[in-house]
Amino acid sequence: MLPEFLAGSYKRYKQDTALFTTWLAQAASSVGYNPNGTKHPPSQQPEPVAAEPAQSAAPKGARLKGKARKAAKDAAAKVKEPNVGTSESQAPSTVKYTITTGELLRQAEAVAKSSLKFNVKMPRSLKILEPCVQSETAGPERQTQNEPLLESSNVNNRFSSLKSEETPEADPTDVSEIAAAINIPARTAASAGESEIATYELEDEDEFDEELAFIIFCFFEDLHRTQDFVNELWRKYKARKCDLHTAAVTTNAAFDLVRQAEEDLVAQAPAVLDKKRSYDSIAIIVFYADAFQQVICPETPLKSNESLQTTPFDDFIYLSTAKILMKFTFIADLPEGCDLLYPAPCPPLRSSYISRPELLGTAEMDRKEREDSMLSQLIIDRQLWNTHKQVAGSAFSPPPPEDEFSESLDRLTKKGILSAALVFEARIYLDIQDIMGDDVGRGHQDLLRNAKMIDKIMNLKVIDGAWDVGGTGERWHERDVDVVMRIKQTSINWILETPTNAFPKFKTIYLATHSSEEGALLQASGLGPSRQNSTPRQLVDPPERSSPEKLLHSKAMPSKDSKLSSLSMRHHRIPEGLDPGDPAIPNILRKQLAEEGVVPDDEPFNAEYEENARKLNIKSIQAPKDPNYLFTTNPIYCGIVSFSILTDFEAAGISLSNWHKSIWPTAHLYNALQQSSGISRSWPEMDKLIDLHMNALFADQIPLSDHEYYVRFALALGLSMSSISRNTNHRSNNASQRFRQGANGIKLKTTEVSSAFRQYFEKKSTLEVCLLKLDKLMRDPGSRASRKEKEAWKRPITNLQFLAILEANLPRITQRLRFDYITLTKQCAKLLKDIRQQIMLQFGVRYPMISTEDSADQTLTWVVMNILEQNNDHASSQPGAQGAVVGPQLRVAKEEIEKFLGTYRPQDLISNFNTLHRPARMPSDQVPNHWNISIRHVALSPPGDLVFFVQPNSYYVHSEGPIQTVEGQAPGHILNPKSLVTLQTIARLIMKAFVEGMGAGSGIATSAPWTWATNEPNFARRIIKVMTDMGVRQDLMSMAVADGEELAICDEQWKDLSDIVTRSVG
């Protein structure tokens, strides 16, 4: 059912009509006219529940304060004071009146003759109705322009006189004012002591069947408006004006809204409209109404094969699309245990045109044949996909979530449900093929790109034959493993081209070993689809059915006949002991089916049709050769799968950041530096994080002073005010308490929108519930909205208005889901560890270095806490200082952050490196500009690895690293020289050293090397390949292997440096 905030064309038509008739009746009544209408029993409003005394809500003797006191006072006033104009025991009731068209005209005449207040309200009313007036004025012009089309198509719309115009120019608050004015309680003669709200509705003067036909006509009109909107959305995607997620999610929402609208329609006439074959029962009614309007018998087209010629009205009810789907309803009728071979037998469209082959060959029919083939192949591959899901889903991992269209196709083949929603979804699928053309596979490419990007960021490793969530660096907590593994397994088992993605191979094997010869056998035996849909005898004398059934089955697909439905199934069973290639097989099968009464034994032979069938070369539709056909032709499915991965990616990233607690302390530290001393470089990712989580991080108010930095951070940790007093003598200096508080702190949250979608993807709620939540999140005006805005929000909107709102919001939502919390968590953890190490080296302050389970260092928050506390004390000791005061530890943090910001962005680093001057000799001009670069292991505690630079001619040395910390790996990790991440890290450290001139105060000019060498041939080959892929300048893309003399110099320099480091550590 459509939610209350949405309304289709018919519902809006009824609401607007009731609004106008009620307003007109009250206007006529105000000028002395007595409205004459049929009164219906009043609908009583629920009686108000008396509010309990305020004393019951609080302990006796307690005094309420603030809002609680005001609420109790208002509640008491409502209990004591009766409603104005009503009795205390009776609430206002609504009385409904039904009036005729003649009565409506009489009321309008009475109002028009009056010169009272109506003339004052008329300008505003005319302003609201202005778009409709303009539309009616322009009506004759449009009718004149469309006349030739109507004459050529011979289609008359009996509902054309009923206009349903959207009025986006009208201010919804104006409408709500009128609606509010109408609902003012008025005294009635029927109840002297009781107030009634009178509403007037226009009487339905047609019979119920006519009204139902009009409702169905409005339903199809809504479908076509939605179709135009969705098609325009995919045109934007093709023109790259909108992303895949916006197009796919909005389209999927449109599918669900159509499904809900269809359920509403079926619920209005459950005795007439069948739920299982709802499209048949819905389309037949409006088809009959059209035939009656043309004053022809609805069954007249069935007397000849003229029904094969497609009319505009057939396109209006999507009949050609429905015919394609009807071919597959027989699969649901197969007996249990009867396995249908792949590919499933499927007659082509042209098999229905043996009696009228001259209709084929036009551009329109060629398009319909292509659509028939594309949609049939999709359904054929869906059957194999479902088989694969049953096997792989239980053996490996659950498959990714399905879009609404794919689920509707499964209901068609499993339960035989052919709904109007499915027909509409299939029509959109075919429209997308036409819109995208050869670029239809771009959706699949976008899905692959998104999956690879997320897989690369997560960087999960296999350790001891199992996936390790985070390697030896920042790991996820065990409670968050499920969402992490769902992303990984969905990518490698169902999306990416990996050995574990078995479906493409599964399909290839089936095509090679289970290819069905059904098409050739059917045609040779004379029992195939060509004979099922061709002979006049079958069209004229079908099995006895009611008239609606006879029309639908003839207009749609005669092969739905129960006997013919079993034909394809039986033809897969060749009698035992016979060779399938035996030319006698067709006659044997035909005789067997005739004996069983499936086909008549005395069916007349029509030589003309047989010759037409031979010329048309009718063959069963074959399975598509593309192993990824389900993905490459269905960008809707690709977008839904990609969007579901993004919602999990956001959840996994936030869970990692909340467990390691490195992001939010770094955000506070970064803000303190920005506000106090300023940082020479910006940090776009951190700025965006603060913008996204301003409420969680800073309670929507950025701290601006040294004391605020400290207090806000301490309160976020859960410390008491006494422990952060300005007076240091009053502070509680309990180190163990502060350490325990490190486990507290700020928790980032996923967006409400992504949470709603994730519930839907995990099958914990329906898409209908998801859309209800989205409406509240996107349209709720909030508590600060005006009364007019709230009233306008309560008025239902159309499906198109909701879809437009969703389309406008999805790009922003998608960008938020793409935010990389995982990389930022690792970067912040490394940065805080570097700051802690520098503070220890420069000031001798040894912060605890305790890692809890799953690699989370909970003491990093304590480091930031002490930095801000020391900075606050330092600023308090210098009250008269000019400008910002930066404490010693905060200054170290600033230096480390600026150093990090200078190198953390690979593209900026690569760009700076590529622009460096490359001289042949060093600045002294005494030695060549040649460098030796190697990886050296430091056997200290904890052990690590460094990038070691040597200028052999001058004996100058420099080091960068340690590499493990840069990777986010735990101390003591054994370096893997083949790892792509390790090589990329080493490449960045090499470029950083040359960009920064080998460190501050080195005296080495910032320049690129003229030549460089290394000690290991394999390392030289790997690092050059990685740097080439990263886009490093081509003139440096060769690294030599050092000779013996150079190698000896480098080893000696490393030994000297190692001895110095060992002695300094002690």
PDB file of N, CA, C and O in Angstrom, residues 323-381:
ATOM      1  N   LYS A 323       3.670  -9.551 -23.138  1.00  0.00           N
ATOM      2  CA  LYS A 323       3.709 -10.786 -23.916  1.00  0.00           C
ATOM      3  C   LYS A 323       5.026 -11.528 -23.724  1.00  0.00           C
ATOM      4  O   LYS A 323       5.055 -12.758 -23.649  1.00  0.00           O
ATOM      5  N   ILE A 324       6.124 -10.780 -23.647  1.00  0.00           N
ATOM      6  CA  ILE A 324       7.424 -11.422 -23.445  1.00  0.00           C
ATOM      7  C   ILE A 324       7.449 -12.152 -22.115  1.00  0.00           C
ATOM      8  O   ILE A 324       7.918 -13.293 -22.019  1.00  0.00           O
ATOM      9  N   LEU A 325       6.920 -11.526 -21.088  1.00  0.00           N
ATOM     10  CA  LEU A 325       6.933 -12.132 -19.760  1.00  0.00           C
ATOM     11  C   LEU A 325       6.004 -13.334 -19.672  1.00  0.00           C
ATOM     12  O   LEU A 325       6.288 -14.295 -18.955  1.00  0.00           O
ATOM     13  N   MET A 326       4.899 -13.281 -20.415  1.00  0.00           N
ATOM     14  CA  MET A 326       3.940 -14.389 -20.370  1.00  0.00           C
ATOM     15  C   MET A 326       4.537 -15.690 -20.875  1.00  0.00           C
ATOM     16  O   MET A 326       4.057 -16.772 -20.516  1.00  0.00           O
ATOM     17  N   LYS A 327       5.578 -15.594 -21.692  1.00  0.00           N
ATOM     18  CA  LYS A 327       6.184 -16.816 -22.229  1.00  0.00           C
ATOM     19  C   LYS A 327       6.828 -17.666 -21.137  1.00  0.00           C
ATOM     20  O   LYS A 327       7.085 -18.848 -21.358  1.00  0.00           O
ATOM     21  N   PHE A 328       7.088 -17.062 -19.980  1.00  0.00           N
ATOM     22  CA  PHE A 328       7.843 -17.774 -18.942  1.00  0.00           C
ATOM     23  C   PHE A 328       6.999 -18.164 -17.741  1.00  0.00           C
ATOM     24  O   PHE A 328       7.526 -18.675 -16.760  1.00  0.00           O
ATOM     25  N   THR A 329       5.680 -17.954 -17.821  1.00  0.00           N
ATOM     26  CA  THR A 329       4.838 -18.348 -16.698  1.00  0.00           C
ATOM     27  C   THR A 329       4.744 -19.859 -16.564  1.00  0.00           C
ATOM     28  O   THR A 329       4.453 -20.361 -15.482  1.00  0.00           O
ATOM     29  N   PHE A 330       5.036 -20.576 -17.645  1.00  0.00           N
ATOM     30  CA  PHE A 330       4.926 -22.043 -17.595  1.00  0.00           C
ATOM     31  C   PHE A 330       5.968 -22.637 -16.645  1.00  0.00           C
ATOM     32  O   PHE A 330       5.777 -23.738 -16.121  1.00  0.00           O
ATOM     33  N   ILE A 331       7.056 -21.913 -16.386  1.00  0.00           N
ATOM     34  CA  ILE A 331       8.107 -22.454 -15.518  1.00  0.00           C
ATOM     35  C   ILE A 331       7.570 -22.678 -14.112  1.00  0.00           C
ATOM     36  O   ILE A 331       7.911 -23.655 -13.444  1.00  0.00           O
ATOM     37  N   ALA A 332       6.692 -21.773 -13.654  1.00  0.00           N
ATOM     38  CA  ALA A 332       6.122 -21.926 -12.315  1.00  0.00           C
ATOM     39  C   ALA A 332       5.165 -23.101 -12.236  1.00  0.00           C
ATOM     40  O   ALA A 332       4.900 -23.611 -11.144  1.00  0.00           O
ATOM     41  N   ASP A 333       4.640 -23.542 -13.389  1.00  0.00           N
ATOM     42  CA  ASP A 333       3.692 -24.659 -13.400  1.00  0.00           C
ATOM     43  C   ASP A 333       4.376 -26.010 -13.504  1.00  0.00           C
ATOM     44  O   ASP A 333       3.698 -27.048 -13.473  1.00  0.00           O
ATOM     45  N   LEU A 334       5.695 -26.021 -13.648  1.00  0.00           N
ATOM     46  CA  LEU A 334       6.397 -27.295 -13.746  1.00  0.00           C
ATOM     47  C   LEU A 334       6.250 -28.071 -12.443  1.00  0.00           C
ATOM     48  O   LEU A 334       6.298 -27.498 -11.360  1.00  0.00           O
ATOM     49  N   PRO A 335       6.080 -29.387 -12.526  1.00  0.00           N
ATOM     50  CA  PRO A 335       5.961 -30.184 -11.302  1.00  0.00           C
ATOM     51  C   PRO A 335       7.254 -30.136 -10.497  1.00  0.00           C
ATOM     52  O   PRO A 335       8.339 -29.946 -11.046  1.00  0.00           O
ATOM     53  N   GLU A 336       7.108 -30.305  -9.210  1.00  0.00           N
ATOM     54  CA  GLU A 336       8.270 -30.258  -8.334  1.00  0.00           C
ATOM     55  C   GLU A 336       9.253 -31.374  -8.695  1.00  0.00           C
ATOM     56  O   GLU A 336       8.869 -32.520  -8.917  1.00  0.00           O
ATOM     57  N   GLY A 337      10.512 -30.991  -8.773  1.00  0.00           N
ATOM     58  CA  GLY A 337      11.539 -31.963  -9.133  1.00  0.00           C
ATOM     59  C   GLY A 337      11.829 -32.020 -10.609  1.00  0.00           C
ATOM     60  O   GLY A 337      12.750 -32.748 -11.028  1.00  0.00           O
ATOM     61  N   CYS A 338      11.057 -31.296 -11.407  1.00  0.00           N
ATOM     62  CA  CYS A 338      11.300 -31.278 -12.857  1.00  0.00           C
ATOM     63  C   CYS A 338      12.297 -30.168 -13.158  1.00  0.00           C
ATOM     64  O   CYS A 338      11.964 -28.995 -13.106  1.00  0.00           O
ATOM     65  N   ASP A 339      13.517 -30.556 -13.445  1.00  0.00           N
ATOM     66  CA  ASP A 339      14.571 -29.583 -13.701  1.00  0.00           C
ATOM     67  C   ASP A 339      14.537 -29.153 -15.161  1.00  0.00           C
ATOM     68  O   ASP A 339      14.563 -29.978 -16.069  1.00  0.00           O
ATOM     69  N   LEU A 340      14.496 -27.852 -15.360  1.00  0.00           N
ATOM     70  CA  LEU A 340      14.473 -27.298 -16.708  1.00  0.00           C
ATOM     71  C   LEU A 340      15.900 -27.094 -17.178  1.00  0.00           C
ATOM     72  O   LEU A 340      16.704 -26.449 -16.494  1.00  0.00           O
ATOM     73  N   LEU A 341      16.229 -27.670 -18.323  1.00  0.00           N
ATOM     74  CA  LEU A 341      17.581 -27.542 -18.831  1.00  0.00           C
ATOM     75  C   LEU A 341      17.884 -26.106 -19.211  1.00  0.00           C
ATOM     76  O   LEU A 341      16.997 -25.328 -19.542  1.00  0.00           O
ATOM     77  N   TYR A 342      19.163 -25.764 -19.146  1.00  0.00           N
ATOM     78  CA  TYR A 342      19.618 -24.429 -19.537  1.00  0.00           C
ATOM     79  C   TYR A 342      20.177 -24.500 -20.952  1.00  0.00           C
ATOM     80  O   TYR A 342      20.967 -25.394 -21.260  1.00  0.00           O
ATOM     81  N   PRO A 343      19.779 -23.575 -21.815  1.00  0.00           N
ATOM     82  CA  PRO A 343      18.825 -22.479 -21.601  1.00  0.00           C
ATOM     83  C   PRO A 343      17.380 -22.941 -21.731  1.00  0.00           C
ATOM     84  O   PRO A 343      17.077 -23.876 -22.479  1.00  0.00           O
ATOM     85  N   ALA A 344      16.487 -22.301 -21.000  1.00  0.00           N
ATOM     86  CA  ALA A 344      15.070 -22.653 -21.047  1.00  0.00           C
ATOM     87  C   ALA A 344      14.516 -22.392 -22.442  1.00  0.00           C
ATOM     88  O   ALA A 344      14.917 -21.442 -23.114  1.00  0.00           O
ATOM     89  N   PRO A 345      13.598 -23.242 -22.905  1.00  0.00           N
ATOM     90  CA  PRO A 345      13.019 -23.042 -24.240  1.00  0.00           C
ATOM     91  C   PRO A 345      12.214 -21.755 -24.292  1.00  0.00           C
ATOM     92  O   PRO A 345      11.418 -21.462 -23.407  1.00  0.00           O
ATOM     93  N   CYS A 346      12.429 -20.973 -25.332  1.00  0.00           N
ATOM     94  CA  CYS A 346      11.759 -19.680 -25.437  1.00  0.00           C
ATOM     95  C   CYS A 346      11.525 -19.346 -26.905  1.00  0.00           C
ATOM     96  O   CYS A 346      12.489 -19.107 -27.645  1.00  0.00           O
ATOM     97  N   PRO A 347      10.267 -19.345 -27.375  1.00  0.00           N
ATOM     98  CA  PRO A 347       9.994 -18.986 -28.769  1.00  0.00           C
ATOM     99  C   PRO A 347      10.216 -17.505 -29.005  1.00  0.00           C
ATOM    100  O   PRO A 347       9.940 -16.685 -28.130  1.00  0.00           O
ATOM    101  N   PRO A 348      10.687 -17.109 -30.170  1.00  0.00           N
ATOM    102  CA  PRO A 348      10.891 -15.687 -30.463  1.00  0.00           C
ATOM    103  C   PRO A 348       9.588 -15.007 -30.828  1.00  0.00           C
ATOM    104  O   PRO A 348       8.562 -15.656 -31.068  1.00  0.00           O
ATOM    105  N   LEU A 349       9.620 -13.699 -30.893  1.00  0.00           N
ATOM    106  CA  LEU A 349       8.430 -12.913 -31.207  1.00  0.00           C
ATOM    107  C   LEU A 349       7.891 -13.247 -32.590  1.00  0.00           C
ATOM    108  O   LEU A 349       6.673 -13.347 -32.788  1.00  0.00           O
ATOM    109  N   ARG A 350       8.768 -13.459 -33.540  1.00  0.00           N
ATOM    110  CA  ARG A 350       8.307 -13.665 -34.905  1.00  0.00           C
ATOM    111  C   ARG A 350       7.530 -14.966 -35.077  1.00  0.00           C
ATOM    112  O   ARG A 350       6.862 -15.168 -36.087  1.00  0.00           O
ATOM    113  N   SER A 351       7.610 -15.880 -34.093  1.00  0.00           N
ATOM    114  CA  SER A 351       6.826 -17.111 -34.207  1.00  0.00           C
ATOM    115  C   SER A 351       5.326 -16.835 -34.153  1.00  0.00           C
ATOM    116  O   SER A 351       4.525 -17.680 -34.556  1.00  0.00           O
ATOM    117  N   SER A 352       4.937 -15.667 -33.640  1.00  0.00           N
ATOM    118  CA  SER A 352       3.517 -15.306 -33.587  1.00  0.00           C
ATOM    119  C   SER A 352       3.030 -14.666 -34.884  1.00  0.00           C
ATOM    120  O   SER A 352       1.847 -14.363 -35.007  1.00  0.00           O
ATOM    121  N   TYR A 353       3.918 -14.434 -35.839  1.00  0.00           N
ATOM    122  CA  TYR A 353       3.562 -13.683 -37.048  1.00  0.00           C
ATOM    123  C   TYR A 353       3.629 -14.547 -38.308  1.00  0.00           C
ATOM    124  O   TYR A 353       3.822 -14.044 -39.399  1.00  0.00           O
ATOM    125  N   ILE A 354       3.445 -15.840 -38.149  1.00  0.00           N
ATOM    126  CA  ILE A 354       3.469 -16.708 -39.332  1.00  0.00           C
ATOM    127  C   ILE A 354       2.294 -16.400 -40.252  1.00  0.00           C
ATOM    128  O   ILE A 354       2.411 -16.463 -41.477  1.00  0.00           O
ATOM    129  N   SER A 355       1.168 -16.026 -39.645  1.00  0.00           N
ATOM    130  CA  SER A 355       0.003 -15.705 -40.473  1.00  0.00           C
ATOM    131  C   SER A 355       0.069 -14.303 -41.060  1.00  0.00           C
ATOM    132  O   SER A 355      -0.653 -13.989 -41.997  1.00  0.00           O
ATOM    133  N   ARG A 356       0.924 -13.444 -40.509  1.00  0.00           N
ATOM    134  CA  ARG A 356       1.065 -12.080 -41.015  1.00  0.00           C
ATOM    135  C   ARG A 356       2.547 -11.704 -41.122  1.00  0.00           C
ATOM    136  O   ARG A 356       3.012 -10.779 -40.460  1.00  0.00           O
ATOM    137  N   PRO A 357       3.324 -12.389 -41.908  1.00  0.00           N
ATOM    138  CA  PRO A 357       4.759 -12.085 -41.977  1.00  0.00           C
ATOM    139  C   PRO A 357       5.044 -10.700 -42.547  1.00  0.00           C
ATOM    140  O   PRO A 357       6.123 -10.163 -42.333  1.00  0.00           O
ATOM    141  N   GLU A 358       4.080 -10.127 -43.261  1.00  0.00           N
ATOM    142  CA  GLU A 358       4.333  -8.818 -43.851  1.00  0.00           C
ATOM    143  C   GLU A 358       4.423  -7.716 -42.800  1.00  0.00           C
ATOM    144  O   GLU A 358       4.918  -6.618 -43.080  1.00  0.00           O
ATOM    145  N   LEU A 359       3.950  -8.005 -41.567  1.00  0.00           N
ATOM    146  CA  LEU A 359       4.056  -7.014 -40.507  1.00  0.00           C
ATOM    147  C   LEU A 359       5.477  -6.884 -39.971  1.00  0.00           C
ATOM    148  O   LEU A 359       5.808  -5.880 -39.327  1.00  0.00           O
ATOM    149  N   LEU A 360       6.282  -7.883 -40.213  1.00  0.00           N
ATOM    150  CA  LEU A 360       7.665  -7.848 -39.747  1.00  0.00           C
ATOM    151  C   LEU A 360       8.529  -7.038 -40.715  1.00  0.00           C
ATOM    152  O   LEU A 360       8.121  -6.733 -41.824  1.00  0.00           O
ATOM    153  N   GLY A 361       9.721  -6.693 -40.269  1.00  0.00           N
ATOM    154  CA  GLY A 361      10.664  -6.018 -41.148  1.00  0.00           C
ATOM    155  C   GLY A 361      10.672  -4.514 -41.024  1.00  0.00           C
ATOM    156  O   GLY A 361      11.573  -3.854 -41.545  1.00  0.00           O
ATOM    157  N   THR A 362       9.691  -3.928 -40.329  1.00  0.00           N
ATOM    158  CA  THR A 362       9.695  -2.485 -40.124  1.00  0.00           C
ATOM    159  C   THR A 362      10.640  -2.134 -38.985  1.00  0.00           C
ATOM    160  O   THR A 362      11.047  -2.988 -38.190  1.00  0.00           O
ATOM    161  N   ALA A 363      10.987  -0.860 -38.909  1.00  0.00           N
ATOM    162  CA  ALA A 363      11.891  -0.423 -37.852  1.00  0.00           C
ATOM    163  C   ALA A 363      11.283  -0.673 -36.475  1.00  0.00           C
ATOM    164  O   ALA A 363      11.984  -1.077 -35.533  1.00  0.00           O
ATOM    165  N   GLU A 364       9.970  -0.462 -36.357  1.00  0.00           N
ATOM    166  CA  GLU A 364       9.302  -0.673 -35.076  1.00  0.00           C
ATOM    167  C   GLU A 364       9.314  -2.148 -34.687  1.00  0.00           C
ATOM    168  O   GLU A 364       9.586  -2.500 -33.536  1.00  0.00           O
ATOM    169  N   MET A 365       9.034  -3.033 -35.642  1.00  0.00           N
ATOM    170  CA  MET A 365       9.011  -4.458 -35.335  1.00  0.00           C
ATOM    171  C   MET A 365      10.423  -4.989 -35.079  1.00  0.00           C
ATOM    172  O   MET A 365      10.614  -5.893 -34.261  1.00  0.00           O
ATOM    173  N   ASP A 366      11.400  -4.448 -35.771  1.00  0.00           N
ATOM    174  CA  ASP A 366      12.787  -4.860 -35.489  1.00  0.00           C
ATOM    175  C   ASP A 366      13.162  -4.504 -34.052  1.00  0.00           C
ATOM    176  O   ASP A 366      13.842  -5.278 -33.372  1.00  0.00           O
ATOM    177  N   ARG A 367      12.708  -3.332 -33.622  1.00  0.00           N
ATOM    178  CA  ARG A 367      12.991  -2.932 -32.238  1.00  0.00           C
ATOM    179  C   ARG A 367      12.310  -3.867 -31.256  1.00  0.00           C
ATOM    180  O   ARG A 367      12.900  -4.292 -30.255  1.00  0.00           O
ATOM    181  N   LYS A 368      11.066  -4.229 -31.528  1.00  0.00           N
ATOM    182  CA  LYS A 368      10.343  -5.129 -30.629  1.00  0.00           C
ATOM    183  C   LYS A 368      10.969  -6.523 -30.615  1.00  0.00           C
ATOM    184  O   LYS A 368      10.986  -7.194 -29.574  1.00  0.00           O
ATOM    185  N   GLU A 369      11.495  -6.978 -31.740  1.00  0.00           N
ATOM    186  CA  GLU A 369      12.173  -8.273 -31.758  1.00  0.00           C
ATOM    187  C   GLU A 369      13.458  -8.234 -30.930  1.00  0.00           C
ATOM    188  O   GLU A 369      13.790  -9.196 -30.234  1.00  0.00           O
ATOM    189  N   ARG A 370      14.177  -7.124 -31.008  1.00  0.00           N
ATOM    190  CA  ARG A 370      15.380  -6.997 -30.188  1.00  0.00           C
ATOM    191  C   ARG A 370      15.016  -6.982 -28.702  1.00  0.00           C
ATOM    192  O   ARG A 370      15.703  -7.603 -27.872  1.00  0.00           O
ATOM    193  N   GLU A 371      13.953  -6.269 -28.367  1.00  0.00           N
ATOM    194  CA  GLU A 371      13.522  -6.235 -26.973  1.00  0.00           C
ATOM    195  C   GLU A 371      13.091  -7.621 -26.500  1.00  0.00           C
ATOM    196  O   GLU A 371      13.397  -8.019 -25.372  1.00  0.00           O
ATOM    197  N   ASP A 372      12.397  -8.340 -27.341  1.00  0.00           N
ATOM    198  CA  ASP A 372      11.985  -9.695 -27.004  1.00  0.00           C
ATOM    199  C   ASP A 372      13.200 -10.574 -26.708  1.00  0.00           C
ATOM    200  O   ASP A 372      13.212 -11.342 -25.739  1.00  0.00           O
ATOM    201  N   SER A 373      14.221 -10.454 -27.518  1.00  0.00           N
ATOM    202  CA  SER A 373      15.424 -11.259 -27.332  1.00  0.00           C
ATOM    203  C   SER A 373      16.172 -10.853 -26.055  1.00  0.00           C
ATOM    204  O   SER A 373      16.575 -11.712 -25.265  1.00  0.00           O
ATOM    205  N   MET A 374      16.341  -9.540 -25.830  1.00  0.00           N
ATOM    206  CA  MET A 374      17.101  -9.075 -24.667  1.00  0.00           C
ATOM    207  C   MET A 374      16.432  -9.472 -23.355  1.00  0.00           C
ATOM    208  O   MET A 374      17.089  -9.983 -22.436  1.00  0.00           O
ATOM    209  N   LEU A 375      15.117  -9.243 -23.246  1.00  0.00           N
ATOM    210  CA  LEU A 375      14.427  -9.551 -22.008  1.00  0.00           C
ATOM    211  C   LEU A 375      14.350 -11.062 -21.790  1.00  0.00           C
ATOM    212  O   LEU A 375      14.513 -11.545 -20.658  1.00  0.00           O
ATOM    213  N   SER A 376      14.130 -11.814 -22.860  1.00  0.00           N
ATOM    214  CA  SER A 376      14.087 -13.273 -22.730  1.00  0.00           C
ATOM    215  C   SER A 376      15.426 -13.820 -22.274  1.00  0.00           C
ATOM    216  O   SER A 376      15.502 -14.709 -21.417  1.00  0.00           O
ATOM    217  N   GLN A 377      16.511 -13.306 -22.828  1.00  0.00           N
ATOM    218  CA  GLN A 377      17.834 -13.771 -22.426  1.00  0.00           C
ATOM    219  C   GLN A 377      18.126 -13.430 -20.974  1.00  0.00           C
ATOM    220  O   GLN A 377      18.785 -14.202 -20.271  1.00  0.00           O
ATOM    221  N   LEU A 378      17.637 -12.278 -20.516  1.00  0.00           N
ATOM    222  CA  LEU A 378      17.827 -11.930 -19.111  1.00  0.00           C
ATOM    223  C   LEU A 378      17.129 -12.942 -18.208  1.00  0.00           C
ATOM    224  O   LEU A 378      17.707 -13.398 -17.211  1.00  0.00           O
ATOM    225  N   ILE A 379      15.896 -13.313 -18.551  1.00  0.00           N
ATOM    226  CA  ILE A 379      15.150 -14.271 -17.733  1.00  0.00           C
ATOM    227  C   ILE A 379      15.798 -15.648 -17.807  1.00  0.00           C
ATOM    228  O   ILE A 379      15.875 -16.372 -16.802  1.00  0.00           O
ATOM    229  N   ILE A 380      16.291 -16.021 -18.970  1.00  0.00           N
ATOM    230  CA  ILE A 380      16.978 -17.313 -19.118  1.00  0.00           C
ATOM    231  C   ILE A 380      18.199 -17.368 -18.208  1.00  0.00           C
ATOM    232  O   ILE A 380      18.433 -18.359 -17.508  1.00  0.00           O
ATOM    233  N   ASP A 381      18.994 -16.289 -18.199  1.00  0.00           N
ATOM    234  CA  ASP A 381      20.180 -16.275 -17.339  1.00  0.00           C
ATOM    235  C   ASP A 381      19.814 -16.165 -15.867  1.00  0.00           C
ATOM    236  O   ASP A 381      20.573 -16.619 -15.007  1.00  0.00           O
TER     237      ASP A 381
END
